[in-house]
Amino acid sequence: MRSFNLSAWAVRHPALILFFILALAVGGTLAFLRLGRAEDPNFTIKNAVVTASWPGATAQEVQSQLADPIEKKLQELPYFDKVTTYSKAGFVAMNVQLKDFTPAREVPELFYQLRKKLGDIKGELPDGVVGPNVNDEYGDVDSLLYALTADGADYAQLKRVAEAMRQQILKVPDVVKVDLYGTQDEKIYVEFSDAKLATLGITPQAIFDSLAKQNAVTPAGIVETSAQRVPLRVSGALDGAAAVAETPVEVGGKTFRLGDIATVTHGFEDPPAFLVRQKAKPALAVGIVMAKGANITTLGENVKKAMADFVAATPIGIDFEQIADQPKVVEGAVFEFERSFVEALGIVLAVSFLALGWRTGIVVALSVPLVLLIVFIAMMVMGLDLHRITLGALIIALGLLVDDAIIAVEMMVVKMEQGWSRLRAASFAWESTAFPMLTGTLVTAAGFLPIGFANSAVGEYAGGIFWVVAIALVASWF
């Protein structure tokens, strides 16, 4: 029984082959338009930061009574690799690192277990400890970044505008998070003279106690009627510098107004923990994070439309400046690939026309876009996006796609020039070249095999090279 001959079958069924070509062309075009676009591939950050504070404790106490118990608990975590600890008076920060071969799909569950273990140990930590807190989202990348500045406006006014902007941007499709950078915590400063307080017989502790009592949130009781229960609340909470200045301070049967014995001012955290400046001006930065697998160019267009509407409704005097534009970078990378594709197609056409004739040249040249369209379909099925890794792999594949087509077509042309029929020439080309070409294709693809199956961050980041090149080469063999 004769083995199946793909070339002979294709020659016998030209209508069906044409249908397949058209279907792949349409499907590949739609896949290319719908593929996610990003600057870099998604990869899992296998680190988390644990922080805790213990006001009043020395660095040695923080290390021995706070950091050490937490470290021992962290070592029980599966796939735990190491923890790097930084301790100082009243504060500790830990960088927890999982092993490099930790499966990406298990990382969210491991960080959930991390939080559970830290919750279990809270009862064993000293009184007064705040935390521990876990941050496992610091690997998010801002796709777009805006800076807000204003002449004569303080950080509080900028923050109100930035918060309104955040609410507007969160409504845009494929936006998962909007971060604010450079916000300054508002503070109320009470400054007093020790000498003046001593003259009046007032201690600093009396001022602290008065402020704590005035600002306490405590239940005042409930009034019950036949129809309902009405909770009572005591007003007078401190909501500004003026309210703080009116706080009564009682000492020795005398009552003083805090504003008369101290200077009460409203301000911001000093020194600031984090500052943003744009063109030498105080600023706030607004970072926009895109959902995984989304199309960043579409996101950029939608965000710019939303920003145009928001800026139009914002009072004059607030300046918005885009300082990071990842969609523009991705558009440039995609354009470079398209330019390389056109150049490669032109070179293949020119060489094929000169060496093989125009009919053979067209057949060879058409194989390049057809194979790429098949690759786009496979990328969509596999969840691969267009980014610098897959685009690089496609550019690599461009130089390898025409080899099989040239060999098969040239073999058919030679035999047809010797008087063979088209069917017999196609059958001979398959029988003579199919296995050697398949072997060469698999050997070439195998060169990228270690990257594709690397069980590490490298494989997760760059593994797309193997899959794209392998799919392109195997598709070109058919």
Coordinates of C-alpha atoms in Angstrom, one line a residue:
M1 CA 0.0 0.0 0.0
R2 CA 1.4 3.4 -1.0
S3 CA 1.9 6.0 1.7
F4 CA 0.0 9.2 1.7
N5 CA 1.4 11.9 -0.7
L6 CA 0.4 15.4 0.4
S7 CA 1.6 17.1 -2.8
A8 CA -0.3 14.7 -5.0
W9 CA -3.4 15.1 -2.9
A10 CA -3.1 18.9 -3.2
V11 CA -2.8 18.8 -7.0
R12 CA -5.9 16.5 -7.2
H13 CA -8.0 18.9 -5.0
P14 CA -7.2 22.5 -6.2
A15 CA -10.6 23.8 -5.1
L16 CA -10.3 22.5 -1.6
I17 CA -6.7 23.8 -1.3
L18 CA -7.9 27.3 -2.5
F19 CA -10.6 27.2 0.2
F20 CA -8.1 26.3 2.9
I21 CA -5.8 29.2 1.7
L22 CA -8.6 31.7 1.8
A23 CA -9.9 30.5 5.2
L24 CA -6.4 30.7 6.7
A25 CA -5.9 34.1 5.2
V26 CA -9.1 35.5 6.7
G27 CA -8.5 33.8 10.0
G28 CA -4.9 34.9 10.2
T29 CA -5.8 38.5 9.4
L30 CA -8.5 38.6 12.1
A31 CA -6.1 36.9 14.6
F32 CA -3.4 39.5 13.8
L33 CA -5.8 42.4 14.5
R34 CA -7.1 40.8 17.7
L35 CA -3.8 39.7 19.2
G36 CA -2.8 41.4 22.5
R37 CA 0.0 43.9 22.1
A38 CA 2.5 44.9 24.8
E39 CA 6.1 46.0 25.0
D40 CA 7.3 42.9 27.0
P41 CA 5.7 39.5 27.6
N42 CA 3.9 38.9 30.9
F43 CA 5.9 37.0 33.5
T44 CA 5.4 36.2 37.1
I45 CA 7.3 38.1 39.9
K46 CA 8.2 35.4 42.4
N47 CA 9.0 37.9 45.2
A48 CA 6.9 39.6 47.9
V49 CA 7.7 42.3 50.3
V50 CA 6.7 41.9 54.0
T51 CA 6.8 45.0 56.2
A52 CA 6.0 45.6 59.8
S53 CA 6.5 48.5 62.3
W54 CA 6.9 48.5 66.0
P55 CA 7.0 52.1 67.3
G56 CA 9.5 52.7 70.0
A57 CA 11.5 49.5 69.6
T58 CA 15.3 49.5 69.0
A59 CA 16.8 47.9 65.9
Q60 CA 18.0 45.0 68.0
E61 CA 14.5 44.4 69.5
V62 CA 13.0 44.6 66.0
Q63 CA 15.4 42.0 64.7
S64 CA 15.1 39.5 67.6
Q65 CA 11.5 39.8 68.6
L66 CA 9.9 40.7 65.3
A67 CA 12.0 39.8 62.3
D68 CA 13.3 36.4 63.6
P69 CA 9.8 34.9 64.3
I70 CA 8.5 36.1 60.9
E71 CA 11.6 34.6 59.1
K72 CA 11.1 31.2 60.8
K73 CA 7.4 31.2 59.8
L74 CA 8.3 32.2 56.2
Q75 CA 10.6 29.2 55.9
E76 CA 7.6 26.9 56.1
L77 CA 6.3 28.2 52.8
P78 CA 6.5 25.7 49.8
Y79 CA 9.1 26.7 47.2
F80 CA 10.7 29.1 49.7
D81 CA 14.2 30.1 48.5
K82 CA 15.4 32.9 50.7
V83 CA 14.5 36.1 52.6
T84 CA 16.5 39.3 52.8
T85 CA 15.7 41.4 55.9
Y86 CA 16.3 45.0 56.6
S87 CA 15.8 46.1 60.2
K88 CA 16.0 49.5 61.8
A89 CA 14.5 51.1 64.9
G90 CA 10.8 50.6 64.8
F91 CA 10.6 49.1 61.3
V92 CA 11.5 45.9 59.4
A93 CA 11.2 45.0 55.7
M94 CA 11.7 41.6 54.2
N95 CA 12.1 40.5 50.6
V96 CA 10.7 37.0 50.3
Q97 CA 11.9 35.1 47.2
L98 CA 10.5 31.9 45.8
K99 CA 12.6 29.4 43.9
D100 CA 13.2 30.2 40.3
F101 CA 11.5 27.0 39.1
T102 CA 8.2 27.7 41.0
P103 CA 5.3 27.1 38.6
A104 CA 3.8 30.5 37.7
R105 CA 0.3 29.2 38.1
E106 CA 1.0 28.3 41.8
V107 CA 2.5 31.7 42.8
P108 CA -0.9 33.4 43.7
E109 CA -1.8 30.5 45.9
L110 CA 1.7 30.6 47.6
F111 CA 1.3 34.3 48.3
Y112 CA -2.2 33.5 49.8
Q113 CA -0.5 30.9 52.0
L114 CA 2.1 33.6 52.9
R115 CA -0.6 35.9 54.2
K116 CA -2.3 33.1 56.1
K117 CA 1.0 32.2 57.9
L118 CA 1.6 35.8 58.8
G119 CA -1.9 36.1 60.1
D120 CA -1.3 33.0 62.3
I121 CA 1.8 34.5 63.8
K122 CA 0.3 37.9 64.7
G123 CA -0.7 36.7 68.2
E124 CA 2.9 35.7 69.0
L125 CA 4.3 39.1 68.1
P126 CA 4.9 41.9 70.7
D127 CA 2.1 44.3 71.6
G128 CA 2.1 47.5 69.6
V129 CA 3.3 45.9 66.3
V130 CA 1.6 47.2 63.2
G131 CA 1.4 44.6 60.5
P132 CA 2.9 42.5 59.1
N133 CA 1.7 43.6 55.7
V134 CA 2.4 41.9 52.3
N135 CA 2.9 43.6 49.0
D136 CA 3.0 41.1 46.0
E137 CA 1.8 43.6 43.3
Y138 CA 4.9 45.7 42.9
G139 CA 5.7 44.0 39.6
D140 CA 2.8 45.8 37.9
V141 CA 4.0 47.9 35.0
D142 CA 2.5 51.3 34.2
S143 CA 1.6 51.3 30.5
L144 CA 0.9 55.1 30.5
L145 CA 2.2 57.7 33.0
Y146 CA 0.8 61.3 33.4
A147 CA 2.3 64.1 35.4
L148 CA 0.0 66.7 37.0
T149 CA 1.3 70.2 37.8
A150 CA -0.2 73.5 38.7
D151 CA 1.0 77.0 39.5
G152 CA -0.1 78.1 42.9
A153 CA -1.8 74.8 43.8
D154 CA -0.7 72.6 46.7
Y155 CA -0.5 68.8 47.0
A156 CA -4.0 68.6 48.4
Q157 CA -5.6 70.3 45.4
L158 CA -3.5 68.2 43.0
K159 CA -4.5 65.0 44.8
R160 CA -8.2 65.9 44.5
V161 CA -7.8 66.3 40.7
A162 CA -5.7 63.1 40.5
E163 CA -8.4 61.1 42.4
A164 CA -11.1 62.4 40.0
M165 CA -8.8 61.4 37.1
R166 CA -8.4 57.9 38.7
Q167 CA -12.1 57.4 38.8
Q168 CA -12.5 58.5 35.1
I169 CA -9.6 56.2 33.9
L170 CA -10.8 53.2 35.8
K171 CA -13.9 53.2 33.6
V172 CA -11.8 52.6 30.5
P173 CA -11.8 49.0 29.2
D174 CA -8.8 46.9 30.0
V175 CA -7.6 49.3 32.8
V176 CA -7.1 47.2 36.0
K177 CA -5.4 49.7 38.3
V178 CA -4.5 53.4 38.5
D179 CA -1.7 54.3 40.9
L180 CA -0.9 57.8 42.3
Y181 CA 2.8 58.7 42.9
G182 CA 4.1 61.6 44.9
T183 CA 1.0 62.2 47.1
Q184 CA 1.9 63.9 50.4
D185 CA 0.0 63.0 53.5
E186 CA -1.7 66.0 55.1
K187 CA -0.6 66.8 58.7
I188 CA -1.6 69.2 61.4
Y189 CA 1.4 70.4 63.4
V190 CA 1.1 71.6 67.0
E191 CA 4.2 73.5 68.0
F192 CA 4.6 74.8 71.6
S193 CA 7.3 76.3 73.8
D194 CA 8.4 74.2 76.8
A195 CA 9.2 77.4 78.7
K196 CA 5.7 78.8 78.1
L197 CA 4.0 75.5 79.1
A198 CA 6.1 75.3 82.3
T199 CA 5.1 78.8 83.2
L200 CA 1.4 77.9 82.8
G201 CA 1.9 74.6 84.6
I202 CA 0.9 72.5 81.6
T203 CA 2.7 69.3 80.6
P204 CA 3.0 68.1 77.0
Q205 CA 1.2 64.9 78.0
A206 CA -1.8 67.0 79.0
I207 CA -2.0 68.4 75.4
F208 CA -1.7 64.8 74.0
D209 CA -4.5 63.5 76.3
S210 CA -6.8 66.4 75.4
L211 CA -6.3 65.8 71.7
A212 CA -6.9 62.1 72.1
K213 CA -10.1 62.6 74.1
Q214 CA -11.5 65.2 71.7
N215 CA -10.8 63.0 68.6
A216 CA -11.9 59.7 70.1
V217 CA -14.6 57.8 68.1
T218 CA -16.8 56.1 70.8
P219 CA -20.4 55.1 70.9
A220 CA -22.7 57.4 72.8
G221 CA -25.7 55.1 73.2
I222 CA -28.9 54.1 71.5
V223 CA -32.4 55.5 71.8
E224 CA -35.0 52.8 71.4
T225 CA -38.5 53.6 70.3
S226 CA -41.4 51.3 69.4
A227 CA -40.5 51.7 65.7
Q228 CA -36.8 51.9 65.5
R229 CA -33.4 52.1 67.2
V230 CA -31.5 55.4 66.8
P231 CA -27.7 55.3 67.5
L232 CA -26.2 58.4 69.1
R233 CA -22.9 59.9 68.0
V234 CA -21.0 62.6 69.7
S235 CA -19.9 65.4 67.3
G236 CA -16.7 67.5 67.7
A237 CA -14.2 65.2 65.9
L238 CA -11.1 67.1 64.8
D239 CA -11.4 67.8 61.1
G240 CA -8.9 70.6 60.5
A241 CA -6.4 73.0 62.0
A242 CA -9.1 75.3 63.2
A243 CA -10.8 72.6 65.2
V244 CA -7.6 71.5 66.7
A245 CA -6.8 75.0 67.8
E246 CA -10.2 75.1 69.6
T247 CA -9.4 72.0 71.6
P248 CA -9.8 72.7 75.4
V249 CA -6.8 71.7 77.6
E250 CA -7.7 71.3 81.3
V251 CA -5.0 71.6 83.9
G252 CA -5.5 72.2 87.7
G253 CA -9.1 73.3 87.3
K254 CA -8.2 75.7 84.6
T255 CA -9.1 75.4 80.9
F256 CA -6.9 76.7 78.1
R257 CA -7.6 77.0 74.4
L258 CA -4.9 75.0 72.6
G259 CA -4.6 77.8 70.0
D260 CA -3.6 80.2 72.8
I261 CA -0.8 78.2 74.2
A262 CA 0.6 76.6 71.0
T263 CA 0.8 77.3 67.3
V264 CA -1.5 75.1 65.2
T265 CA -0.8 74.9 61.4
H266 CA -1.9 72.7 58.5
G267 CA 0.9 71.3 56.3
F268 CA 2.2 68.1 54.7
E269 CA 4.5 65.3 55.8
D270 CA 8.0 66.7 56.4
P271 CA 10.4 65.4 55.3
P272 CA 8.4 63.8 52.4
A273 CA 8.7 60.1 51.9
F274 CA 8.4 60.3 48.1
L275 CA 8.5 63.3 45.7
V276 CA 7.7 63.7 42.1
R277 CA 8.9 66.8 40.1
Q278 CA 8.1 67.6 36.5
K279 CA 10.2 70.3 34.8
A280 CA 11.4 71.5 38.3
K281 CA 7.8 71.8 39.5
P282 CA 6.1 69.8 42.3
A283 CA 3.9 67.2 40.7
L284 CA 1.8 64.1 41.1
A285 CA 2.2 61.2 38.7
V286 CA -0.7 58.9 37.7
G287 CA 0.3 55.5 36.4
I288 CA -2.2 53.3 34.4
V289 CA -1.8 49.5 34.5
M290 CA -3.2 47.4 31.6
A291 CA -4.9 44.0 32.0
K292 CA -2.9 41.0 30.9
G293 CA -3.5 40.0 27.3
A294 CA -5.1 43.3 26.3
N295 CA -4.2 45.3 23.2
I296 CA -2.0 48.2 24.4
T297 CA -2.5 50.3 21.3
T298 CA -6.3 50.1 21.7
L299 CA -5.9 50.9 25.4
G300 CA -3.8 54.0 24.5
E301 CA -6.5 55.3 22.2
N302 CA -9.2 54.8 24.8
V303 CA -7.2 56.4 27.6
K304 CA -6.4 59.4 25.4
K305 CA -10.1 59.9 24.6
A306 CA -11.0 59.6 28.3
M307 CA -8.2 62.1 29.2
A308 CA -9.4 64.6 26.5
D309 CA -12.9 64.6 28.1
F310 CA -11.5 64.9 31.6
V311 CA -9.1 67.7 30.8
A312 CA -11.9 69.6 29.1
A313 CA -13.9 69.4 32.3
T314 CA -11.0 70.3 34.6
P315 CA -10.6 73.9 35.8
I316 CA -7.9 76.0 34.0
G317 CA -4.5 76.0 35.8
I318 CA -4.0 72.2 36.1
D319 CA -1.5 71.0 33.5
F320 CA -1.4 67.3 32.3
E321 CA 1.6 66.0 30.6
Q322 CA 2.1 62.4 29.4
I323 CA 5.6 61.3 30.4
A324 CA 5.5 57.6 29.5
D325 CA 3.7 56.2 26.4
Q326 CA 4.1 52.4 26.1
P327 CA 1.5 52.2 23.3
K328 CA 3.7 54.4 21.1
V329 CA 6.7 52.1 21.8
V330 CA 4.7 49.0 20.8
E331 CA 3.3 50.6 17.7
G332 CA 6.9 51.4 16.7
A333 CA 7.9 47.8 17.3
V334 CA 5.0 46.4 15.3
F335 CA 5.8 48.9 12.5
E336 CA 9.4 47.6 12.4
F337 CA 8.2 44.1 12.0
E338 CA 5.8 45.1 9.2
R339 CA 8.7 47.0 7.5
S340 CA 10.9 43.9 7.8
F341 CA 8.2 41.7 6.4
V342 CA 7.7 44.0 3.4
E343 CA 11.5 44.1 2.8
A344 CA 11.8 40.3 3.1
L345 CA 8.8 39.7 0.8
G346 CA 10.3 42.1 -1.8
I347 CA 13.7 40.4 -1.6
V348 CA 12.2 37.0 -2.0
L349 CA 10.1 38.1 -5.0
A350 CA 13.0 39.7 -6.7
V351 CA 15.3 36.7 -6.2
S352 CA 12.6 34.2 -7.1
F353 CA 11.7 36.1 -10.3
L354 CA 15.3 36.3 -11.4
A355 CA 16.2 32.8 -10.6
L356 CA 13.0 30.8 -11.0
G357 CA 10.7 32.8 -13.2
W358 CA 7.6 34.8 -12.4
R359 CA 5.1 31.9 -11.9
T360 CA 7.5 30.1 -9.5
G361 CA 8.4 33.3 -7.8
I362 CA 4.8 34.1 -7.0
V363 CA 4.3 30.7 -5.5
V364 CA 7.4 31.0 -3.3
A365 CA 6.5 34.6 -2.3
L366 CA 3.0 33.8 -1.3
S367 CA 4.2 31.1 1.1
V368 CA 5.7 33.8 3.4
P369 CA 2.5 35.7 4.3
L370 CA 0.5 32.5 4.3
V371 CA 2.8 30.9 6.9
L372 CA 2.8 34.1 9.0
L373 CA -1.0 34.1 9.0
I374 CA -1.0 30.5 10.2
V375 CA 1.4 31.6 13.0
F376 CA -1.0 34.4 14.1
I377 CA -3.8 31.9 14.4
A378 CA -1.7 29.6 16.5
M379 CA -0.5 32.5 18.7
M380 CA -4.1 33.5 19.4
V381 CA -5.0 29.9 20.3
M382 CA -2.0 29.6 22.6
G383 CA -2.5 33.0 24.2
L384 CA 0.7 34.5 22.9
D385 CA 0.7 38.3 22.4
L386 CA 2.7 40.5 20.1
H387 CA 5.7 41.9 22.0
R388 CA 9.4 42.2 21.6
I389 CA 10.0 38.5 22.1
T390 CA 7.4 37.2 19.6
L391 CA 8.1 40.0 17.1
G392 CA 11.8 39.1 17.3
A393 CA 11.0 35.4 16.7
L394 CA 8.8 36.4 13.7
I395 CA 11.7 38.4 12.2
I396 CA 14.0 35.4 12.8
A397 CA 11.5 33.1 11.1
L398 CA 11.2 35.4 8.0
G399 CA 14.6 34.3 6.9
L400 CA 13.8 30.6 7.2
L401 CA 10.3 30.4 5.7
V402 CA 11.1 30.3 2.0
D403 CA 13.6 27.4 2.1
D404 CA 11.1 24.5 2.0
A405 CA 9.0 26.3 -0.6
I406 CA 12.0 26.9 -2.9
I407 CA 13.2 23.3 -2.7
A408 CA 9.8 21.8 -3.4
V409 CA 8.9 24.2 -6.2
E410 CA 12.3 23.9 -7.9
M411 CA 12.1 20.1 -7.8
M412 CA 8.7 20.2 -9.5
V413 CA 9.8 22.7 -12.2
V414 CA 12.9 20.6 -13.0
K415 CA 10.8 17.5 -13.5
M416 CA 8.1 19.3 -15.5
E417 CA 10.8 20.6 -17.8
Q418 CA 11.8 17.0 -18.3
G419 CA 8.3 16.2 -19.6
W420 CA 6.7 14.9 -16.4
S421 CA 3.1 15.7 -15.7
R422 CA 2.3 18.1 -12.9
L423 CA 0.8 15.3 -10.7
R424 CA 3.8 13.0 -11.2
A425 CA 6.3 15.9 -10.6
A426 CA 4.4 16.9 -7.4
S427 CA 4.5 13.3 -6.2
F428 CA 8.2 13.0 -6.8
A429 CA 9.0 16.3 -5.1
W430 CA 7.1 15.0 -2.0
E431 CA 8.8 11.6 -2.0
S432 CA 12.2 13.0 -2.5
T433 CA 12.3 16.1 -0.2
A434 CA 9.5 15.8 2.4
F435 CA 11.5 13.7 5.0
P436 CA 14.8 15.5 4.6
M437 CA 13.1 18.9 4.8
L438 CA 11.1 17.8 7.9
T439 CA 14.3 16.7 9.5
G440 CA 16.0 20.0 8.8
T441 CA 13.0 21.9 10.0
L442 CA 12.9 20.0 13.3
V443 CA 16.6 20.3 13.9
T444 CA 16.4 24.1 13.4
A445 CA 13.4 24.4 15.7
A446 CA 15.3 22.2 18.3
G447 CA 17.9 24.9 18.6
F448 CA 15.4 27.0 20.5
L449 CA 14.0 24.1 22.5
P450 CA 15.9 24.9 25.8
I451 CA 14.4 28.3 25.9
G452 CA 10.9 27.1 25.3
F453 CA 10.9 24.5 28.0
A454 CA 13.1 26.3 30.6
N455 CA 11.4 25.9 33.9
S456 CA 12.4 29.3 35.1
A457 CA 11.8 33.1 34.7
V458 CA 13.9 33.0 31.5
G459 CA 11.6 30.4 30.0
E460 CA 8.5 32.3 31.0
Y461 CA 9.8 35.5 29.6
A462 CA 11.5 34.3 26.4
G463 CA 9.8 31.0 25.8
G464 CA 7.7 32.5 23.0
I465 CA 10.8 32.5 20.7
F466 CA 10.7 28.7 20.5
W467 CA 7.0 28.4 20.0
V468 CA 6.7 31.0 17.3
V469 CA 9.8 29.8 15.3
A470 CA 8.7 26.2 15.6
I471 CA 5.2 26.9 14.4
A472 CA 6.5 29.0 11.5
L473 CA 9.0 26.3 10.4
V474 CA 6.5 23.4 10.7
A475 CA 3.8 25.4 8.8
S476 CA 6.3 26.3 6.1
W477 CA 7.1 22.6 5.6
F478 CA 3.5 21.9 4.7

